[in-house]
Coordinates of C-alpha atoms in Angstrom, one line a residue:
Chain S
X88 CA 0.2 -0.1 0.0
X89 CA 2.5 2.7 1.0
X90 CA 4.3 2.0 -3.3
X91 CA 0.9 3.8 -3.9
X92 CA 1.4 4.8 -7.7
X93 CA 1.2 8.8 -8.0
X94 CA -1.6 9.5 -10.5
X95 CA -3.1 12.6 -9.9
X96 CA -0.3 15.3 -9.9
X97 CA -0.8 16.4 -6.6
X98 CA 3.4 16.2 -6.7
X99 CA 5.1 16.3 -10.4
X100 CA 7.1 13.1 -9.7
X101 CA 6.6 9.6 -8.7
X102 CA 6.3 8.7 -4.9
X103 CA 9.9 6.7 -5.2
X104 CA 10.8 10.4 -6.1
X105 CA 9.6 12.1 -3.2
X106 CA 10.8 9.9 -1.0
X107 CA 14.1 10.0 -2.3
X108 CA 14.1 13.9 -1.5
X109 CA 13.0 13.2 1.9
X110 CA 16.0 10.7 2.5
X111 CA 18.2 12.8 1.0
X112 CA 17.3 16.1 3.3
X113 CA 15.8 14.6 6.6
X114 CA 17.6 12.6 9.3
X115 CA 17.6 9.1 9.4
X116 CA 15.3 9.1 12.6
X117 CA 13.0 11.6 11.1
X118 CA 12.8 9.8 7.5
X119 CA 11.9 6.7 9.2
X120 CA 8.8 8.4 11.3
X121 CA 7.5 9.9 7.9
X122 CA 7.3 6.7 6.5
X123 CA 6.0 5.4 9.5
X124 CA 3.3 8.6 9.5
X125 CA 2.5 7.4 5.9
X126 CA 2.0 4.1 6.8
X127 CA -0.4 5.0 9.5
X128 CA -2.5 7.6 7.6
X129 CA -2.8 4.9 4.9
X130 CA -4.2 2.4 7.3
X131 CA -6.6 5.0 8.9
X132 CA -7.4 6.2 5.4
X133 CA -8.4 2.4 4.4
X134 CA -9.9 1.5 7.7
X135 CA -12.5 4.4 7.2
X136 CA -12.7 4.7 3.2
X137 CA -12.9 8.3 3.7
X138 CA -10.0 10.0 1.8
X139 CA -8.2 9.9 -1.6
X140 CA -5.2 7.6 -0.6
X141 CA -3.0 9.8 -3.2
X142 CA -3.2 12.5 -1.5
X143 CA -3.0 11.3 2.1
X144 CA 0.4 9.9 1.1
X145 CA 1.7 12.9 0.1
X146 CA 0.2 14.8 2.9
X147 CA 1.6 12.2 5.2
X148 CA 5.6 12.2 3.6
X149 CA 5.8 16.2 3.2
X150 CA 4.3 16.7 6.8
X151 CA 7.7 17.1 8.5
X152 CA 9.5 18.5 5.6
X153 CA 10.7 21.7 7.0
X154 CA 11.0 20.6 10.6
X155 CA 15.2 20.3 10.5
X156 CA 15.0 24.1 8.9
X157 CA 16.9 26.8 11.0
X158 CA 15.2 28.9 12.8
X159 CA 16.3 31.6 10.6
X160 CA 15.1 30.3 7.6
X161 CA 11.3 30.3 8.9
X162 CA 12.3 33.8 10.2
X163 CA 13.1 35.1 6.5
X164 CA 10.3 33.3 5.1
X165 CA 7.6 35.0 7.8
X166 CA 9.0 38.1 6.6
X167 CA 9.3 37.8 2.9
X168 CA 5.4 36.5 2.4
X169 CA 4.3 39.0 4.9
X170 CA 2.6 35.8 7.4
X171 CA 1.4 36.8 10.7
X172 CA 4.1 38.6 12.3
X173 CA 2.9 36.9 15.7
X174 CA 4.2 33.7 14.2
X175 CA 7.8 35.2 14.9
X176 CA 6.6 34.9 18.8
X177 CA 7.1 30.8 18.5
X178 CA 9.7 28.4 17.5
X179 CA 10.1 25.0 15.6
X180 CA 7.3 23.2 16.9
X181 CA 4.5 25.4 15.2
X182 CA 6.7 26.8 12.3
X183 CA 7.2 23.7 10.7
X184 CA 3.5 23.6 9.9
X185 CA 2.4 27.0 9.0
X186 CA 5.5 28.3 7.5
X187 CA 6.5 24.4 6.8
X188 CA 3.8 24.5 4.2
X189 CA 5.0 27.5 2.1
X190 CA 8.3 25.7 1.6
X191 CA 6.3 22.7 0.5
X192 CA 4.4 24.9 -1.9
X193 CA 7.3 26.6 -2.8
X194 CA 10.1 24.2 -3.4
X195 CA 8.3 20.8 -4.2
X196 CA 5.7 22.8 -6.0
X197 CA 2.6 21.2 -4.2
X198 CA -0.3 23.6 -4.7
X199 CA -3.2 21.4 -3.5
X200 CA -4.8 22.9 -0.4
X201 CA -5.9 19.6 1.5
X202 CA -2.4 19.0 1.7
X203 CA -0.9 22.1 2.4
X204 CA -3.6 22.7 5.0
X205 CA -2.7 19.0 6.6
X206 CA 0.6 20.3 6.9
X207 CA -0.4 23.7 8.6
X208 CA -2.6 22.2 10.9
X209 CA -1.0 19.0 12.0
X210 CA 0.5 20.3 15.2
X211 CA -2.3 22.6 16.7
X212 CA -5.1 20.7 14.9
X213 CA -7.9 23.8 13.9
X214 CA -11.4 23.9 15.0
X215 CA -12.9 22.8 11.7
X216 CA -10.2 19.9 10.5
X217 CA -10.8 17.9 6.8
X218 CA -10.1 14.7 6.6
X219 CA -6.6 14.6 5.6
X220 CA -6.3 17.1 8.6
X221 CA -7.5 14.5 10.9
X222 CA -5.4 12.0 9.4
X223 CA -2.4 13.7 9.4
X224 CA -3.2 15.0 12.5
X225 CA -3.8 11.2 14.5
X226 CA -1.1 9.2 12.5
X227 CA 1.4 11.5 13.4
X228 CA 0.5 10.9 17.1
X229 CA -0.1 7.0 17.0
X230 CA 2.2 5.7 14.3
X231 CA 3.8 2.4 15.3
X232 CA 7.3 4.0 16.5
X233 CA 5.4 6.0 19.1
X234 CA 5.4 5.0 22.7
X235 CA 3.9 6.8 25.7
X236 CA 1.2 5.6 28.3
X237 CA -2.0 4.8 27.0
X238 CA -0.7 5.5 23.3
X239 CA -2.5 1.6 22.7
X240 CA -5.8 3.3 23.9
X241 CA -5.4 6.3 21.4
X242 CA -4.5 3.8 18.7
X243 CA -8.0 2.0 19.8
X244 CA -9.9 4.9 20.1
X245 CA -8.9 6.6 16.9
X246 CA -9.5 3.8 14.8
X247 CA -13.1 3.1 16.5
X248 CA -14.0 7.3 16.1
X249 CA -11.7 9.5 14.3
X250 CA -12.7 12.5 16.4
X251 CA -12.9 10.6 19.3
X252 CA -8.9 9.9 19.0
X253 CA -8.3 13.8 17.9
X254 CA -10.2 14.9 21.0
X255 CA -8.1 11.8 22.8
X256 CA -4.4 13.6 21.8
X257 CA -5.8 17.2 22.6
X258 CA -6.9 16.3 26.1
X259 CA -3.5 14.4 26.7
X260 CA -1.4 17.2 24.9
X261 CA -2.6 20.0 26.5
X262 CA -2.6 18.2 30.1
X263 CA 1.4 17.3 29.1
X264 CA 2.3 21.0 28.0
X265 CA 0.5 22.4 31.2
X266 CA 2.9 19.7 33.5
X267 CA 5.7 20.6 31.6
X268 CA 4.6 24.5 31.8
X269 CA 5.2 24.8 28.0
X270 CA 3.7 27.3 26.3
X271 CA 0.6 26.6 24.5
X272 CA -0.7 27.9 21.0
X273 CA -3.8 29.6 21.1
X274 CA -4.7 27.2 18.1
X275 CA -4.8 24.4 20.0
X276 CA -6.8 25.8 22.5
X277 CA -9.4 26.8 20.2
X278 CA -8.8 22.8 18.6
X279 CA -9.6 21.5 22.1
X280 CA -12.8 23.8 22.8
X281 CA -14.2 22.7 19.1
X282 CA -13.2 18.9 20.0
X283 CA -13.5 18.4 23.7
X284 CA -15.2 21.3 25.4
X285 CA -17.6 22.1 23.3
X286 CA -18.1 18.6 22.2
X287 CA -19.3 16.6 25.3
Chain Y
X285 CA -9.6 51.6 54.6
X286 CA -12.4 50.4 52.9
X287 CA -14.3 53.7 53.7
X288 CA -12.0 55.3 51.3
X289 CA -13.0 59.1 50.7
X290 CA -13.5 59.6 46.7
X291 CA -11.6 63.2 45.6
X292 CA -10.3 62.3 42.0
X293 CA -13.3 62.0 40.2
X294 CA -12.8 58.1 38.7
X295 CA -16.3 57.9 39.7
X296 CA -18.8 60.9 40.1
X297 CA -20.1 60.3 43.1
X298 CA -18.9 59.1 46.6
X299 CA -18.0 55.3 47.3
X300 CA -20.9 55.3 49.7
X301 CA -23.2 56.3 46.8
X302 CA -21.5 53.6 44.2
X303 CA -21.6 51.1 47.0
X304 CA -25.2 51.6 47.4
X305 CA -26.2 51.5 43.4
X306 CA -24.3 48.0 43.7
X307 CA -26.1 46.7 46.6
X308 CA -29.3 47.9 44.8
X309 CA -28.4 45.8 41.5
X310 CA -26.3 43.0 42.5
X311 CA -27.8 40.1 44.8
X312 CA -26.8 40.2 48.3
X313 CA -24.3 36.8 47.6
X314 CA -22.6 38.7 44.9
X315 CA -22.6 42.2 46.7
X316 CA -20.8 40.5 49.5
X317 CA -18.3 39.1 47.4
X318 CA -17.7 42.3 45.7
X319 CA -16.9 44.5 49.0
X320 CA -14.5 41.5 50.0
X321 CA -12.5 42.0 47.0
X322 CA -12.5 45.5 47.3
X323 CA -10.9 44.9 50.9
X324 CA -8.4 42.3 49.6
X325 CA -7.2 44.5 46.3
X326 CA -6.9 47.6 49.1
X327 CA -5.1 45.2 51.6
X328 CA -2.7 44.0 48.6
X329 CA -2.1 47.6 47.0
X330 CA -1.2 48.8 50.7
X331 CA 0.9 45.8 50.8
X332 CA 3.1 46.7 48.3
X333 CA 2.4 50.4 48.0
X334 CA 2.4 50.3 44.3
X335 CA -1.0 51.7 43.3
X336 CA -3.6 54.7 43.7
X337 CA -5.9 53.3 46.3
X338 CA -8.9 55.5 45.3
X339 CA -8.6 53.5 41.6
X340 CA -8.4 50.2 43.3
X341 CA -11.5 50.7 44.8
X342 CA -13.7 51.7 42.4
X343 CA -12.0 49.0 40.1
X344 CA -12.8 46.6 42.6
X345 CA -16.0 47.7 43.6
X346 CA -17.4 47.9 39.6
X347 CA -15.4 44.7 38.7
X348 CA -18.7 42.2 38.7
X349 CA -21.4 45.0 37.9
X350 CA -21.9 43.1 34.5
X351 CA -22.1 39.9 35.9
X352 CA -25.8 39.4 36.8
X353 CA -27.2 40.7 33.3
X354 CA -28.9 38.7 31.1
X355 CA -26.9 37.4 27.7
X356 CA -29.6 39.3 25.5
X357 CA -28.1 42.3 26.7
X358 CA -24.5 41.6 26.3
X359 CA -25.3 40.2 22.7
X360 CA -27.1 43.7 22.2
X361 CA -24.1 45.3 23.2
X362 CA -21.8 43.4 21.1
X363 CA -23.9 44.2 18.1
X364 CA -24.5 47.8 18.8
X365 CA -20.8 48.7 19.9
X366 CA -19.4 46.5 17.0
X367 CA -17.2 44.5 19.2
X368 CA -15.1 41.6 18.1
X369 CA -17.7 39.6 16.7
X370 CA -15.8 36.2 18.4
X371 CA -17.4 37.6 21.7
X372 CA -20.6 35.8 20.4
X373 CA -18.6 32.5 20.7
X374 CA -18.6 33.0 24.5
X375 CA -21.0 33.2 27.6
X376 CA -21.2 35.3 30.7
X377 CA -17.9 34.2 32.2
X378 CA -15.9 35.9 29.7
X379 CA -18.7 38.7 28.3
X380 CA -19.3 40.1 32.1
X381 CA -15.2 41.4 32.0
X382 CA -15.0 42.7 28.2
X383 CA -18.7 43.8 27.8
X384 CA -19.4 44.5 31.5
X385 CA -16.7 47.5 30.9
X386 CA -18.7 49.0 28.3
X387 CA -21.9 49.0 30.8
X388 CA -19.4 50.6 33.4
X389 CA -18.3 53.1 30.8
X390 CA -21.9 53.8 29.8
X391 CA -23.9 53.4 32.8
X392 CA -21.4 54.6 35.5
X393 CA -19.6 57.4 33.3
X394 CA -16.3 55.7 34.5
X395 CA -13.7 56.5 31.5
X396 CA -10.6 55.8 33.3
X397 CA -9.2 53.0 31.1
X398 CA -7.0 51.7 34.2
X399 CA -9.9 51.1 36.0
X400 CA -12.0 49.7 32.5
X401 CA -9.3 47.4 31.8
X402 CA -8.8 46.1 35.0
X403 CA -12.4 45.1 34.2
X404 CA -12.0 44.0 31.2
X405 CA -9.0 41.9 32.2
X406 CA -10.0 40.4 35.3
X407 CA -11.3 36.9 34.0
X408 CA -8.9 35.9 31.7
X409 CA -5.7 38.2 32.5
X410 CA -3.3 39.5 29.7
X411 CA 0.1 38.9 28.4
X412 CA 0.9 42.4 30.1
X413 CA -0.8 43.5 33.0
X414 CA -1.1 46.9 34.9
X415 CA -0.7 47.0 38.6
X416 CA -4.6 47.3 39.0
X417 CA -5.2 44.2 36.3
X418 CA -2.9 42.4 38.8
X419 CA -4.8 43.6 41.9
X420 CA -8.2 42.6 40.6
X421 CA -7.3 39.4 39.1
X422 CA -5.8 38.3 42.5
X423 CA -8.4 39.9 44.8
X424 CA -10.9 38.3 42.9
X425 CA -9.3 35.0 43.5
X426 CA -8.0 35.2 47.1
X427 CA -10.9 37.4 48.9
X428 CA -11.6 35.9 52.5
X429 CA -14.9 34.3 51.4
X430 CA -12.8 31.7 48.4
X431 CA -12.5 28.7 49.8
X432 CA -10.5 25.8 47.4
X433 CA -7.6 23.6 47.8
X434 CA -4.3 25.6 48.0
X435 CA -6.2 28.8 48.8
X436 CA -4.1 29.8 51.5
X437 CA -0.8 29.1 49.4
X438 CA -2.3 31.1 46.9
X439 CA -2.7 34.3 49.3
X440 CA 0.9 33.6 50.7
X441 CA 2.7 33.4 47.5
X442 CA 0.3 36.6 46.6
X443 CA 1.6 38.8 49.2
X444 CA 4.8 37.4 48.7
X445 CA 5.3 37.9 44.8
X446 CA 2.0 39.7 42.9
X447 CA 3.2 38.0 39.8
X448 CA 4.3 34.7 41.3
X449 CA 0.6 35.0 42.2
X450 CA -1.0 35.4 39.0
X451 CA 1.1 32.7 37.9
X452 CA -0.3 30.4 40.6
X453 CA -3.6 31.0 39.8
X454 CA -3.6 30.8 35.8
X455 CA -1.5 27.2 36.2
X456 CA -4.7 26.0 38.7
X457 CA -7.2 27.6 36.4
X458 CA -6.3 25.9 33.3
X459 CA -5.8 22.6 35.0
X460 CA -9.2 22.9 36.7
X461 CA -10.8 23.6 33.5
X462 CA -9.1 21.3 31.8
X463 CA -10.1 18.7 34.2
X464 CA -13.6 20.0 33.8
X465 CA -13.3 20.2 29.9
X466 CA -14.5 23.6 30.2
X467 CA -13.9 25.9 26.9
X468 CA -10.8 28.0 27.5
X469 CA -10.5 31.2 26.1
X470 CA -7.6 31.8 24.0
X471 CA -6.3 35.1 26.0
X472 CA -6.3 32.7 29.3
X473 CA -3.8 30.9 27.4
X474 CA -1.4 34.0 26.5
X475 CA -1.7 34.8 29.7
X476 CA -0.7 31.8 30.8
X477 CA 2.3 31.5 28.2
X478 CA 3.4 35.2 29.3
X479 CA 3.2 34.5 33.2
X480 CA 4.0 30.7 33.6
X481 CA 5.5 29.1 30.3
X482 CA 7.7 31.9 29.0
X483 CA 8.6 33.1 32.5
X484 CA 10.0 29.8 34.1

């Protein structure tokens, strides 16, 4: 399944060519994570039978495309593209999604907004998420290399009900960020409100 | 100290006249809370010797002025004054501060922005808070009628270091909201980031 044959031109080359770019530009650790996210996203997509598998594959493969770029590269693009200046108050954790989508657009010539949005939203989520957003958001969290307390419960929840999986992740992430006293992006909270607090 | 003599015209009448309006318009429960908030805010202000006591008194007395208004009254004002339409997604908890300040301005002829901002910010806080914001935010939380696990620790923390008190409250409030799965206002999180996560 992961050797899906690209035919719809979301990406101009073959899947093997896209994978080769990732293998060249990402650390081995991140590259293997990306392949596992693709496998899990496709597994979820086939399970629910609700998404274009080629789009899922491309979105999963590129979701961390920008993760290993330097802070300066992100800041340059935030300025050059006139992105929201509040972006500058955040770091790689937020940038590799929102700003990473710009790099994917410009460097890989991927213009499909479902794919770019799934990348933009894969860290914070969003109050309204497309099926692609949800698949990447969840696959990133529960891919087979992940190991944290409750991960198997989260996997089972997600395969039973994708939205319940999204809610599971948001609850645990917010509790985790609070325990670590890490800055919380307002968008994470808006997503939490939509999927958890206003959806009881 | 709570019979402070108003001389600076933040409010057009005497303190006794302002208190009489509150006694007339608020429930007895809320009226007593408001008097306790004033007492605690003045106690904190004298302890730190860093604020205009008359301004503190007025801000404390009016901070819940709008708390018992109907949802329809708030919605009408949000529309009439062209306030941020996102306000409509929230409820009394958020409205009585942000929209309540408009009612205080219009109905009590209080125009001092330190006072109005302290009202606006007393529920969510703000990343940058004035001394008046902090005094009302904390006095509301630790007034002598409050009783919750840790309240005495919070009182001691606050009298030792006002900003540490603000951080204490934010940490506990966010954990409480998460445990209750209540919607969290993004501004509460921005305040948390400023006083806790980015201030370790």
